[in-house]
Every structure is written in C-alpha cells, then in structure tokens.
Amino acid sequence: MSTQSEFRDKTVLITGASNGIGAETAALFGEAGARVIVHYNKAADQAATVLSRVRESGGDGQVLQGDLTTMAGCRELISQIRGTGRSIDILVNNAGSLIKRTPILQFTQELWDQVMTLNLTSAFFLSQAVLPGMVEKKRGVIVNVGSIAGRNGGGMGASAYSIAKAAISTMTRSFAKEFSPHGIRVNCVSPGTIDTNYHRTFSTQAMLDSIAAATPMGRLGTAREVAEVILFLCSCRSNFIQGQTIEVNGGFMMP
Ligand SMILES: NC(=O)c1ccc[n+]([C@@H]2O[C@H](COP(=O)([O-])OP(=O)(O)OC[C@H]3O[C@@H](n4cnc5c(N)ncnc54)[C@H](OP(=O)(O)O)[C@@H]3O)[C@@H](O)[C@H]2O)c1
C-alpha cells in the first residue's frame, strides 16, 4: 500500500504541531492526504500556517489550542478533541519542553509538576482518551516523542525533563503490551539534538557546536528527519515494530 492511500482516510492528532518536529510531521501527513488535527499552545499563527501547508499538499484538518502543563489544560484539550466528533486513528504525543533550565536545588514543586505534566502526564491521558476508539476499530497507532535526555540525564538544568522523557519510553512499553492484543501499536522516537526553536530557546550556539562536533555525522538533525521516522512508525511498513524506542541522533549515542 502506498503511503498516500494508507493515510488518506485517517485522522491524525499531533500535539505541539505548530513548530519544529510536530509541524514537519503534520506537513508529511498532509502530503499523505491525512486529516490532521494540529495542536498548539501559544503559536496560533504558526499553527494556522501548518494547517495551510497540510491543505495545500492534499490533506485537511483543523487546529486546536491547549496548554498541557496543567491537568485542567489536558482535560480541556481532551474535551475539544471529543467535540470534533472525530475518532483518532493516529496520535503523536509530541508536545514537550524543558520550560526553563533549572538546577536541581532550585526546583520548585510547581515547576516539577509543569514539566512532568507537559512531557509525560499529558501523553498518558491523551492516549487514554483516544484508545477506546482505537480498541473499537481494532486498529490504531500511537507514537510518543522521547529524547536522548531520557538516557543520558539531559543537559544542565534539564533533570525533570530528562526524567519525564525516560518515563515516556517505559510508558510506551506498558501501553504496547496492554493494547497490542487490540491491534494497536505504540512506539517512541527518541531524537538527539535537532535544529528547532527548542534549542534557539534553551541552548547557546557554543553548546550546539560542541554537540555537532561530538556527533559522528558531524551535524545536528533536522525536524524533517525525525518526522520521517514518525511517519514510518505510523505506517504499515513498521507493522511488526511494537513497544520500541527508535533513536534518531546521528550516532551521538549508540546503544
Ligand atoms: N529539538 C530537539 O533537539 C529535541 C531533542 C529531543 C526531544 N525533543 C522533543 O521533541 C518534541 C518537539 O520538540 P521541538 O524540538 O520540535 O520543539 P519546538 O520547536 O519548541 O516545538 C515544541 C512544540 O510543543 C508545544 N508546546 C510547548 N509548550 C507547550 C505547552 N505548555 N502546552 C502545549 N504545547 C506546548 C509548542 O507549542 P507552541 O509553540 O504553540 O507554544 C510547539 O508546538 C518535544 O517533545 C521535545 O522534548 C526535541
């Protein structure tokens, strides 16, 4: 089956699709003719641009807004998703941020809760919200976006973020075991350092240069390169891949 025909009648929800990896993933699904729900938090204009790209390339969709740092925000987004009347075929739990680099001794419980809710808890409950529809159809795919930080403890000030990203890999395996008998696949993509707004916000050029120099491929990754792996994990070309975390890091860390 061609990717074009495989996704043509599918509804894909991508969190954090206004920028970076999520935006490129939305664009790829648009090229494949899917109906894409483009979630964003603050970047309404960018989300609208992503939806235009989706439509221009043959797909369709809509935008939904939601702040995923609080459970109230997660519940509100879930209610908006239900309000669309669409059953989700593919969920990409991509929204994430370290919010602000903070040394462990300066961490407040408020910041901890925000980082964990955005990077872990929201993915758990969004998955829980869409899974009954997938179970009913006996098919569905969830791809979680982890991070190399989940394996190496993260850069300076990224402790809670890295802990959440490590848990995303474990969550992927738990969900895969429980929902595999229902025809649902759950996998995780774990990017290394990818050239997106994330690093324009949280990293210096010197930090990025040193990471590129320490990467066997000699450069940072692109959002498109991660999006291609996400699309692959959602496609029938990966039908026997279940509960895995796929590293996309240019060889920076090899298992
Ligand atoms: N870039 C990397 O090197 C790298 C490495 C490993 C893992 N990752 C992971 O990859 C995913 C995408 O990152 P990216 O590099 O593409 O980052 P990005 O360009 O900064 O995009 C982040 C996306 O997440 C959304 N988001 C941020 N805070 C949010 C909040 N409070 N509530 C809801 N949505 C929120 C943003 O929405 P708005 O812009 O609309 O606010 C945006 O769409 C994240 O999970 C990140 O942790 C990135």
PDB file of C-alpha atoms and ligand atoms in Angstrom:
ATOM      1  CA  MET A   1       0.000   0.000   0.000  1.00  0.00           C
ATOM      2  CA  SER A   2       1.357   3.468  -0.852  1.00  0.00           C
ATOM      3  CA  THR A   3       1.725   5.946   1.995  1.00  0.00           C
ATOM      4  CA  GLN A   4      -0.660   8.232   0.093  1.00  0.00           C
ATOM      5  CA  SER A   5      -3.512   5.725   0.112  1.00  0.00           C
ATOM      6  CA  GLU A   6      -2.750   4.365   3.588  1.00  0.00           C
ATOM      7  CA  PHE A   7      -3.316   7.690   5.363  1.00  0.00           C
ATOM      8  CA  ARG A   8      -5.967   9.197   3.097  1.00  0.00           C
ATOM      9  CA  ASP A   9      -8.955   8.361   5.320  1.00  0.00           C
ATOM     10  CA  LYS A  10      -7.090   8.667   8.640  1.00  0.00           C
ATOM     11  CA  THR A  11      -7.433  11.307  11.356  1.00  0.00           C
ATOM     12  CA  VAL A  12      -4.090  12.144  12.957  1.00  0.00           C
ATOM     13  CA  LEU A  13      -3.753  14.172  16.162  1.00  0.00           C
ATOM     14  CA  ILE A  14      -0.309  15.729  16.629  1.00  0.00           C
ATOM     15  CA  THR A  15       0.364  17.654  19.816  1.00  0.00           C
ATOM     16  CA  GLY A  16       2.831  20.533  19.574  1.00  0.00           C
ATOM     17  CA  ALA A  17       2.381  20.727  15.809  1.00  0.00           C
ATOM     18  CA  SER A  18       2.812  24.488  15.477  1.00  0.00           C
ATOM     19  CA  ASN A  19       6.612  24.272  15.344  1.00  0.00           C
ATOM     20  CA  GLY A  20       9.626  22.047  14.838  1.00  0.00           C
ATOM     21  CA  ILE A  21       9.221  18.265  14.747  1.00  0.00           C
ATOM     22  CA  GLY A  22       5.431  18.359  15.189  1.00  0.00           C
ATOM     23  CA  ALA A  23       4.995  20.870  12.348  1.00  0.00           C
ATOM     24  CA  GLU A  24       7.089  18.775   9.941  1.00  0.00           C
ATOM     25  CA  THR A  25       5.175  15.646  10.982  1.00  0.00           C
ATOM     26  CA  ALA A  26       1.890  17.425  10.253  1.00  0.00           C
ATOM     27  CA  ALA A  27       3.219  18.510   6.845  1.00  0.00           C
ATOM     28  CA  LEU A  28       4.244  14.937   5.990  1.00  0.00           C
ATOM     29  CA  PHE A  29       0.833  13.584   6.957  1.00  0.00           C
ATOM     30  CA  GLY A  30      -0.701  16.367   4.848  1.00  0.00           C
ATOM     31  CA  GLU A  31       1.355  15.205   1.859  1.00  0.00           C
ATOM     32  CA  ALA A  32      -0.004  11.717   2.540  1.00  0.00           C
ATOM     33  CA  GLY A  33      -3.584  13.029   2.330  1.00  0.00           C
ATOM     34  CA  ALA A  34      -4.490  12.648   6.012  1.00  0.00           C
ATOM     35  CA  ARG A  35      -6.845  14.731   8.104  1.00  0.00           C
ATOM     36  CA  VAL A  36      -4.527  16.393  10.637  1.00  0.00           C
ATOM     37  CA  ILE A  37      -5.518  17.939  13.952  1.00  0.00           C
ATOM     38  CA  VAL A  38      -2.779  20.500  14.563  1.00  0.00           C
ATOM     39  CA  HIS A  39      -2.498  21.176  18.291  1.00  0.00           C
ATOM     40  CA  TYR A  40      -0.625  24.252  19.540  1.00  0.00           C
ATOM     41  CA  ASN A  41      -0.235  26.231  22.715  1.00  0.00           C
ATOM     42  CA  LYS A  42       0.974  29.788  22.084  1.00  0.00           C
ATOM     43  CA  ALA A  43       1.904  29.862  18.387  1.00  0.00           C
ATOM     44  CA  ALA A  44      -1.538  30.356  16.797  1.00  0.00           C
ATOM     45  CA  ASP A  45      -0.115  31.930  13.614  1.00  0.00           C
ATOM     46  CA  GLN A  46       2.380  29.116  13.067  1.00  0.00           C
ATOM     47  CA  ALA A  47      -0.364  26.520  13.675  1.00  0.00           C
ATOM     48  CA  ALA A  48      -2.516  28.221  11.020  1.00  0.00           C
ATOM     49  CA  THR A  49       0.452  28.161   8.618  1.00  0.00           C
ATOM     50  CA  VAL A  50       0.979  24.442   9.283  1.00  0.00           C
ATOM     51  CA  LEU A  51      -2.696  23.755   8.572  1.00  0.00           C
ATOM     52  CA  SER A  52      -2.389  25.710   5.300  1.00  0.00           C
ATOM     53  CA  ARG A  53       0.616  23.557   4.338  1.00  0.00           C
ATOM     54  CA  VAL A  54      -1.426  20.429   5.127  1.00  0.00           C
ATOM     55  CA  ARG A  55      -4.302  21.627   2.950  1.00  0.00           C
ATOM     56  CA  GLU A  56      -2.106  22.817   0.072  1.00  0.00           C
ATOM     57  CA  SER A  57      -0.447  19.420  -0.139  1.00  0.00           C
ATOM     58  CA  GLY A  58      -3.713  17.493  -0.329  1.00  0.00           C
ATOM     59  CA  GLY A  59      -4.687  16.834   3.281  1.00  0.00           C
ATOM     60  CA  ASP A  60      -7.229  18.533   5.500  1.00  0.00           C
ATOM     61  CA  GLY A  61      -7.654  19.259   9.190  1.00  0.00           C
ATOM     62  CA  GLN A  62      -8.132  21.815  11.911  1.00  0.00           C
ATOM     63  CA  VAL A  63      -6.260  23.482  14.759  1.00  0.00           C
ATOM     64  CA  LEU A  64      -6.879  23.030  18.478  1.00  0.00           C
ATOM     65  CA  GLN A  65      -5.286  25.076  21.261  1.00  0.00           C
ATOM     66  CA  GLY A  66      -4.288  23.810  24.697  1.00  0.00           C
ATOM     67  CA  ASP A  67      -1.714  24.374  27.424  1.00  0.00           C
ATOM     68  CA  LEU A  68      -0.561  20.932  28.553  1.00  0.00           C
ATOM     69  CA  THR A  69       1.372  21.997  31.653  1.00  0.00           C
ATOM     70  CA  THR A  70      -1.726  21.535  33.835  1.00  0.00           C
ATOM     71  CA  MET A  71      -4.274  18.749  34.169  1.00  0.00           C
ATOM     72  CA  ALA A  72      -7.037  21.320  33.628  1.00  0.00           C
ATOM     73  CA  GLY A  73      -5.415  22.158  30.275  1.00  0.00           C
ATOM     74  CA  CYS A  74      -5.153  18.452  29.374  1.00  0.00           C
ATOM     75  CA  ARG A  75      -8.821  17.866  30.247  1.00  0.00           C
ATOM     76  CA  GLU A  76      -9.844  20.913  28.212  1.00  0.00           C
ATOM     77  CA  LEU A  77      -7.943  19.627  25.149  1.00  0.00           C
ATOM     78  CA  ILE A  78      -9.491  16.162  25.546  1.00  0.00           C
ATOM     79  CA  SER A  79     -12.920  17.764  25.657  1.00  0.00           C
ATOM     80  CA  GLN A  80     -12.138  19.759  22.476  1.00  0.00           C
ATOM     81  CA  ILE A  81     -10.972  16.553  20.748  1.00  0.00           C
ATOM     82  CA  ARG A  82     -14.256  14.854  21.706  1.00  0.00           C
ATOM     83  CA  GLY A  83     -16.084  17.939  20.426  1.00  0.00           C
ATOM     84  CA  THR A  84     -14.642  17.425  16.934  1.00  0.00           C
ATOM     85  CA  GLY A  85     -16.711  14.227  16.693  1.00  0.00           C
ATOM     86  CA  ARG A  86     -13.674  12.567  15.090  1.00  0.00           C
ATOM     87  CA  SER A  87     -12.253   9.281  16.196  1.00  0.00           C
ATOM     88  CA  ILE A  88      -8.456   9.474  16.257  1.00  0.00           C
ATOM     89  CA  ASP A  89      -6.639   6.826  14.172  1.00  0.00           C
ATOM     90  CA  ILE A  90      -3.115   8.037  14.933  1.00  0.00           C
ATOM     91  CA  LEU A  91      -1.865  10.013  17.939  1.00  0.00           C
ATOM     92  CA  VAL A  92       1.569  11.611  18.005  1.00  0.00           C
ATOM     93  CA  ASN A  93       2.389  12.756  21.554  1.00  0.00           C
ATOM     94  CA  ASN A  94       4.991  15.332  20.536  1.00  0.00           C
ATOM     95  CA  ALA A  95       4.375  18.481  22.636  1.00  0.00           C
ATOM     96  CA  GLY A  96       7.232  18.996  25.053  1.00  0.00           C
ATOM     97  CA  SER A  97       9.632  21.450  26.569  1.00  0.00           C
ATOM     98  CA  LEU A  98      12.050  21.688  29.459  1.00  0.00           C
ATOM     99  CA  ILE A  99      10.256  25.010  30.227  1.00  0.00           C
ATOM    100  CA  LYS A 100      13.374  26.548  31.786  1.00  0.00           C
ATOM    101  CA  ARG A 101      16.835  25.274  32.626  1.00  0.00           C
ATOM    102  CA  THR A 102      16.820  24.963  36.433  1.00  0.00           C
ATOM    103  CA  PRO A 103      19.410  23.405  38.765  1.00  0.00           C
ATOM    104  CA  ILE A 104      18.024  20.590  40.927  1.00  0.00           C
ATOM    105  CA  LEU A 105      18.474  22.543  44.184  1.00  0.00           C
ATOM    106  CA  GLN A 106      16.340  25.385  42.803  1.00  0.00           C
ATOM    107  CA  PHE A 107      13.487  23.210  41.542  1.00  0.00           C
ATOM    108  CA  THR A 108      10.057  24.072  42.964  1.00  0.00           C
ATOM    109  CA  GLN A 109       7.217  21.577  43.088  1.00  0.00           C
ATOM    110  CA  GLU A 110       5.247  23.885  40.789  1.00  0.00           C
ATOM    111  CA  LEU A 111       7.917  23.712  38.069  1.00  0.00           C
ATOM    112  CA  TRP A 112       8.325  19.948  38.579  1.00  0.00           C
ATOM    113  CA  ASP A 113       4.560  19.471  38.129  1.00  0.00           C
ATOM    114  CA  GLN A 114       4.531  21.613  34.965  1.00  0.00           C
ATOM    115  CA  VAL A 115       7.461  19.768  33.369  1.00  0.00           C
ATOM    116  CA  MET A 116       6.088  16.328  34.246  1.00  0.00           C
ATOM    117  CA  THR A 117       2.534  17.170  33.135  1.00  0.00           C
ATOM    118  CA  LEU A 118       3.666  18.587  29.794  1.00  0.00           C
ATOM    119  CA  ASN A 119       6.222  15.893  28.947  1.00  0.00           C
ATOM    120  CA  LEU A 120       4.652  12.780  30.492  1.00  0.00           C
ATOM    121  CA  THR A 121       1.226  13.002  32.148  1.00  0.00           C
ATOM    122  CA  SER A 122      -0.463  14.737  29.211  1.00  0.00           C
ATOM    123  CA  ALA A 123       0.730  11.974  26.870  1.00  0.00           C
ATOM    124  CA  PHE A 124      -0.660   9.322  29.251  1.00  0.00           C
ATOM    125  CA  PHE A 125      -4.119  10.889  29.489  1.00  0.00           C
ATOM    126  CA  LEU A 126      -4.375  11.914  25.813  1.00  0.00           C
ATOM    127  CA  SER A 127      -3.569   8.308  24.922  1.00  0.00           C
ATOM    128  CA  GLN A 128      -6.127   7.081  27.438  1.00  0.00           C
ATOM    129  CA  ALA A 129      -8.710   9.385  25.849  1.00  0.00           C
ATOM    130  CA  VAL A 130      -8.232   8.150  22.266  1.00  0.00           C
ATOM    131  CA  LEU A 131      -7.603   4.454  22.969  1.00  0.00           C
ATOM    132  CA  PRO A 132     -11.247   3.347  23.414  1.00  0.00           C
ATOM    133  CA  GLY A 133     -11.986   4.476  19.834  1.00  0.00           C
ATOM    134  CA  MET A 134      -8.939   2.590  18.568  1.00  0.00           C
ATOM    135  CA  VAL A 135      -9.951  -0.529  20.513  1.00  0.00           C
ATOM    136  CA  GLU A 136     -13.414  -0.355  18.974  1.00  0.00           C
ATOM    137  CA  LYS A 137     -11.896  -0.217  15.464  1.00  0.00           C
ATOM    138  CA  LYS A 138      -9.300  -2.862  16.399  1.00  0.00           C
ATOM    139  CA  ARG A 139      -6.525  -0.669  14.990  1.00  0.00           C
ATOM    140  CA  GLY A 140      -4.595   2.458  15.839  1.00  0.00           C
ATOM    141  CA  VAL A 141      -1.113   3.821  16.278  1.00  0.00           C
ATOM    142  CA  ILE A 142       0.453   5.967  18.979  1.00  0.00           C
ATOM    143  CA  VAL A 143       3.929   7.446  18.629  1.00  0.00           C
ATOM    144  CA  ASN A 144       5.456   9.167  21.641  1.00  0.00           C
ATOM    145  CA  VAL A 145       8.329  11.601  21.287  1.00  0.00           C
ATOM    146  CA  GLY A 146      11.020  10.876  23.873  1.00  0.00           C
ATOM    147  CA  SER A 147      14.549  12.250  23.958  1.00  0.00           C
ATOM    148  CA  ILE A 148      18.170  11.262  24.187  1.00  0.00           C
ATOM    149  CA  ALA A 149      17.939  13.158  27.510  1.00  0.00           C
ATOM    150  CA  GLY A 150      15.926  10.212  28.823  1.00  0.00           C
ATOM    151  CA  ARG A 151      19.036   8.058  28.505  1.00  0.00           C
ATOM    152  CA  ASN A 152      21.850  10.440  29.440  1.00  0.00           C
ATOM    153  CA  GLY A 153      20.154  12.524  32.173  1.00  0.00           C
ATOM    154  CA  GLY A 154      19.882  15.623  29.970  1.00  0.00           C
ATOM    155  CA  GLY A 155      21.981  18.758  29.724  1.00  0.00           C
ATOM    156  CA  MET A 156      22.470  21.206  32.589  1.00  0.00           C
ATOM    157  CA  GLY A 157      19.195  22.173  34.278  1.00  0.00           C
ATOM    158  CA  ALA A 158      17.141  19.544  32.427  1.00  0.00           C
ATOM    159  CA  SER A 159      16.698  16.994  35.243  1.00  0.00           C
ATOM    160  CA  ALA A 160      12.886  16.789  35.443  1.00  0.00           C
ATOM    161  CA  TYR A 161      12.624  16.913  31.641  1.00  0.00           C
ATOM    162  CA  SER A 162      15.045  14.014  31.264  1.00  0.00           C
ATOM    163  CA  ILE A 163      13.231  12.005  33.954  1.00  0.00           C
ATOM    164  CA  ALA A 164       9.906  12.551  32.125  1.00  0.00           C
ATOM    165  CA  LYS A 165      11.475  11.519  28.804  1.00  0.00           C
ATOM    166  CA  ALA A 166      12.902   8.336  30.347  1.00  0.00           C
ATOM    167  CA  ALA A 167       9.428   7.520  31.651  1.00  0.00           C
ATOM    168  CA  ILE A 168       7.935   8.089  28.183  1.00  0.00           C
ATOM    169  CA  SER A 169       9.952   5.101  26.913  1.00  0.00           C
ATOM    170  CA  THR A 170       8.683   2.917  29.751  1.00  0.00           C
ATOM    171  CA  MET A 171       5.146   4.186  29.205  1.00  0.00           C
ATOM    172  CA  THR A 172       5.496   3.227  25.532  1.00  0.00           C
ATOM    173  CA  ARG A 173       6.289  -0.377  26.504  1.00  0.00           C
ATOM    174  CA  SER A 174       3.430  -0.551  29.056  1.00  0.00           C
ATOM    175  CA  PHE A 175       0.871   0.709  26.548  1.00  0.00           C
ATOM    176  CA  ALA A 176       2.255  -1.547  23.805  1.00  0.00           C
ATOM    177  CA  LYS A 177       1.818  -4.637  25.999  1.00  0.00           C
ATOM    178  CA  GLU A 178      -1.699  -3.762  27.090  1.00  0.00           C
ATOM    179  CA  PHE A 179      -3.037  -2.698  23.685  1.00  0.00           C
ATOM    180  CA  SER A 180      -1.185  -4.984  21.285  1.00  0.00           C
ATOM    181  CA  PRO A 181      -3.949  -7.618  21.573  1.00  0.00           C
ATOM    182  CA  HIS A 182      -6.368  -4.926  20.331  1.00  0.00           C
ATOM    183  CA  GLY A 183      -4.427  -4.324  17.107  1.00  0.00           C
ATOM    184  CA  ILE A 184      -2.823  -1.112  18.356  1.00  0.00           C
ATOM    185  CA  ARG A 185       0.889  -0.315  18.024  1.00  0.00           C
ATOM    186  CA  VAL A 186       2.687   2.053  20.412  1.00  0.00           C
ATOM    187  CA  ASN A 187       6.245   3.175  19.749  1.00  0.00           C
ATOM    188  CA  CYS A 188       8.558   6.020  20.656  1.00  0.00           C
ATOM    189  CA  VAL A 189      11.023   8.114  18.694  1.00  0.00           C
ATOM    190  CA  SER A 190      13.967   9.489  20.640  1.00  0.00           C
ATOM    191  CA  PRO A 191      15.617  12.476  18.948  1.00  0.00           C
ATOM    192  CA  GLY A 192      19.163  13.569  19.628  1.00  0.00           C
ATOM    193  CA  THR A 193      19.865  17.270  19.101  1.00  0.00           C
ATOM    194  CA  ILE A 194      17.542  18.607  16.407  1.00  0.00           C
ATOM    195  CA  ASP A 195      17.766  22.118  14.978  1.00  0.00           C
ATOM    196  CA  THR A 196      14.431  23.627  16.109  1.00  0.00           C
ATOM    197  CA  ASN A 197      13.151  26.564  18.177  1.00  0.00           C
ATOM    198  CA  TYR A 198      13.651  24.384  21.230  1.00  0.00           C
ATOM    199  CA  HIS A 199      17.414  24.926  21.076  1.00  0.00           C
ATOM    200  CA  ARG A 200      17.069  28.531  19.932  1.00  0.00           C
ATOM    201  CA  THR A 201      15.293  28.996  23.287  1.00  0.00           C
ATOM    202  CA  PHE A 202      17.306  26.768  25.596  1.00  0.00           C
ATOM    203  CA  SER A 203      20.827  26.340  24.167  1.00  0.00           C
ATOM    204  CA  THR A 204      23.722  28.576  23.153  1.00  0.00           C
ATOM    205  CA  GLN A 205      25.457  28.327  19.778  1.00  0.00           C
ATOM    206  CA  ALA A 206      28.582  27.114  21.615  1.00  0.00           C
ATOM    207  CA  MET A 207      26.611  24.216  23.141  1.00  0.00           C
ATOM    208  CA  LEU A 208      25.197  23.251  19.741  1.00  0.00           C
ATOM    209  CA  ASP A 209      28.609  23.488  18.032  1.00  0.00           C
ATOM    210  CA  SER A 210      30.143  21.152  20.598  1.00  0.00           C
ATOM    211  CA  ILE A 211      27.292  18.634  20.193  1.00  0.00           C
ATOM    212  CA  ALA A 212      27.670  18.715  16.386  1.00  0.00           C
ATOM    213  CA  ALA A 213      31.412  18.166  16.764  1.00  0.00           C
ATOM    214  CA  ALA A 214      30.816  15.161  19.059  1.00  0.00           C
ATOM    215  CA  THR A 215      28.258  13.624  16.681  1.00  0.00           C
ATOM    216  CA  PRO A 216      29.673  11.022  14.257  1.00  0.00           C
ATOM    217  CA  MET A 217      27.572  12.553  11.457  1.00  0.00           C
ATOM    218  CA  GLY A 218      29.083  15.955  12.302  1.00  0.00           C
ATOM    219  CA  ARG A 219      25.845  17.950  12.478  1.00  0.00           C
ATOM    220  CA  LEU A 220      22.526  18.418  14.229  1.00  0.00           C
ATOM    221  CA  GLY A 221      19.429  16.664  12.926  1.00  0.00           C
ATOM    222  CA  THR A 222      16.518  18.328  11.150  1.00  0.00           C
ATOM    223  CA  ALA A 223      12.870  18.260  12.188  1.00  0.00           C
ATOM    224  CA  ARG A 224      12.067  16.616   8.850  1.00  0.00           C
ATOM    225  CA  GLU A 225      14.436  13.713   9.605  1.00  0.00           C
ATOM    226  CA  VAL A 226      12.580  12.972  12.843  1.00  0.00           C
ATOM    227  CA  ALA A 227       9.177  13.449  11.177  1.00  0.00           C
ATOM    228  CA  GLU A 228      10.089  10.834   8.534  1.00  0.00           C
ATOM    229  CA  VAL A 229      10.729   8.271  11.306  1.00  0.00           C
ATOM    230  CA  ILE A 230       7.429   9.137  12.993  1.00  0.00           C
ATOM    231  CA  LEU A 231       5.593   8.642   9.681  1.00  0.00           C
ATOM    232  CA  PHE A 232       7.354   5.310   9.198  1.00  0.00           C
ATOM    233  CA  LEU A 233       6.315   4.182  12.706  1.00  0.00           C
ATOM    234  CA  CYS A 234       2.706   5.112  11.887  1.00  0.00           C
ATOM    235  CA  SER A 235       2.735   3.258   8.565  1.00  0.00           C
ATOM    236  CA  CYS A 236       2.171  -0.384   7.708  1.00  0.00           C
ATOM    237  CA  ARG A 237       5.866  -0.531   6.773  1.00  0.00           C
ATOM    238  CA  SER A 238       6.557  -0.869  10.510  1.00  0.00           C
ATOM    239  CA  ASN A 239       3.753  -3.351  11.213  1.00  0.00           C
ATOM    240  CA  PHE A 240       5.920  -5.648  13.368  1.00  0.00           C
ATOM    241  CA  ILE A 241       7.575  -2.867  15.395  1.00  0.00           C
ATOM    242  CA  GLN A 242       5.936  -2.696  18.808  1.00  0.00           C
ATOM    243  CA  GLY A 243       6.935  -1.026  22.102  1.00  0.00           C
ATOM    244  CA  GLN A 244      10.257   0.233  20.738  1.00  0.00           C
ATOM    245  CA  THR A 245      12.178   3.443  21.185  1.00  0.00           C
ATOM    246  CA  ILE A 246      13.911   4.393  17.942  1.00  0.00           C
ATOM    247  CA  GLU A 247      16.981   6.629  18.353  1.00  0.00           C
ATOM    248  CA  VAL A 248      17.388   9.430  15.783  1.00  0.00           C
ATOM    249  CA  ASN A 249      20.641  11.085  16.828  1.00  0.00           C
ATOM    250  CA  GLY A 250      23.247  10.889  14.049  1.00  0.00           C
ATOM    251  CA  GLY A 251      25.207   8.356  16.095  1.00  0.00           C
ATOM    252  CA  PHE A 252      25.729  10.695  19.074  1.00  0.00           C
ATOM    253  CA  MET A 253      24.773   7.830  21.375  1.00  0.00           C
ATOM    254  CA  MET A 254      24.830   4.220  20.248  1.00  0.00           C
ATOM    255  CA  PRO A 255      23.188   1.513  22.385  1.00  0.00           C
TER     256      PRO A 255
HETATM  257  N1  LIG B   1      14.867  19.679  19.362  1.00  0.00           N
HETATM  258  C1  LIG B   1      15.499  18.698  19.962  1.00  0.00           C
HETATM  259  O1  LIG B   1      16.740  18.629  19.931  1.00  0.00           O
HETATM  260  C2  LIG B   1      14.762  17.626  20.687  1.00  0.00           C
HETATM  261  C3  LIG B   1      15.512  16.562  21.198  1.00  0.00           C
HETATM  262  C4  LIG B   1      14.855  15.537  21.867  1.00  0.00           C
HETATM  263  C5  LIG B   1      13.489  15.573  22.036  1.00  0.00           C
HETATM  264  N2  LIG B   1      12.787  16.629  21.548  1.00  0.00           N
HETATM  265  C6  LIG B   1      11.349  16.613  21.774  1.00  0.00           C
HETATM  266  O2  LIG B   1      10.681  16.765  20.544  1.00  0.00           O
HETATM  267  C7  LIG B   1       9.405  17.363  20.772  1.00  0.00           C
HETATM  268  C8  LIG B   1       9.257  18.545  19.840  1.00  0.00           C
HETATM  269  O3  LIG B   1      10.308  19.465  20.119  1.00  0.00           O
HETATM  270  P1  LIG B   1      10.811  20.542  19.061  1.00  0.00           P
HETATM  271  O4  LIG B   1      12.284  20.489  19.061  1.00  0.00           O
HETATM  272  O5  LIG B   1      10.071  20.415  17.793  1.00  0.00           O
HETATM  273  O6  LIG B   1      10.409  21.866  19.853  1.00  0.00           O
HETATM  274  P2  LIG B   1       9.703  23.212  19.420  1.00  0.00           P
HETATM  275  O7  LIG B   1      10.070  23.598  18.037  1.00  0.00           O
HETATM  276  O8  LIG B   1       9.990  24.150  20.536  1.00  0.00           O
HETATM  277  O9  LIG B   1       8.137  22.824  19.428  1.00  0.00           O
HETATM  278  C9  LIG B   1       7.532  22.433  20.628  1.00  0.00           C
HETATM  279  C10 LIG B   1       6.053  22.234  20.413  1.00  0.00           C
HETATM  280  O10 LIG B   1       5.468  21.891  21.700  1.00  0.00           O
HETATM  281  C11 LIG B   1       4.439  22.815  22.011  1.00  0.00           C
HETATM  282  N3  LIG B   1       4.409  23.152  23.418  1.00  0.00           N
HETATM  283  C12 LIG B   1       5.399  23.737  24.144  1.00  0.00           C
HETATM  284  N4  LIG B   1       4.953  24.022  25.383  1.00  0.00           N
HETATM  285  C13 LIG B   1       3.657  23.601  25.430  1.00  0.00           C
HETATM  286  C14 LIG B   1       2.653  23.654  26.422  1.00  0.00           C
HETATM  287  N5  LIG B   1       2.866  24.235  27.606  1.00  0.00           N
HETATM  288  N6  LIG B   1       1.450  23.114  26.150  1.00  0.00           N
HETATM  289  C15 LIG B   1       1.207  22.564  24.927  1.00  0.00           C
HETATM  290  N7  LIG B   1       2.113  22.520  23.930  1.00  0.00           N
HETATM  291  C16 LIG B   1       3.316  23.043  24.182  1.00  0.00           C
HETATM  292  C17 LIG B   1       4.767  24.068  21.219  1.00  0.00           C
HETATM  293  O11 LIG B   1       3.562  24.815  21.016  1.00  0.00           O
HETATM  294  P3  LIG B   1       3.561  26.444  20.796  1.00  0.00           P
HETATM  295  O12 LIG B   1       4.800  26.763  20.002  1.00  0.00           O
HETATM  296  O13 LIG B   1       2.287  26.671  20.057  1.00  0.00           O
HETATM  297  O14 LIG B   1       3.544  27.071  22.144  1.00  0.00           O
HETATM  298  C18 LIG B   1       5.372  23.509  19.935  1.00  0.00           C
HETATM  299  O15 LIG B   1       4.366  23.200  19.014  1.00  0.00           O
HETATM  300  C19 LIG B   1       9.358  17.732  22.254  1.00  0.00           C
HETATM  301  O16 LIG B   1       8.678  16.719  22.963  1.00  0.00           O
HETATM  302  C20 LIG B   1      10.823  17.740  22.648  1.00  0.00           C
HETATM  303  O17 LIG B   1      11.002  17.474  24.012  1.00  0.00           O
HETATM  304  C21 LIG B   1      13.382  17.662  20.881  1.00  0.00           C
END
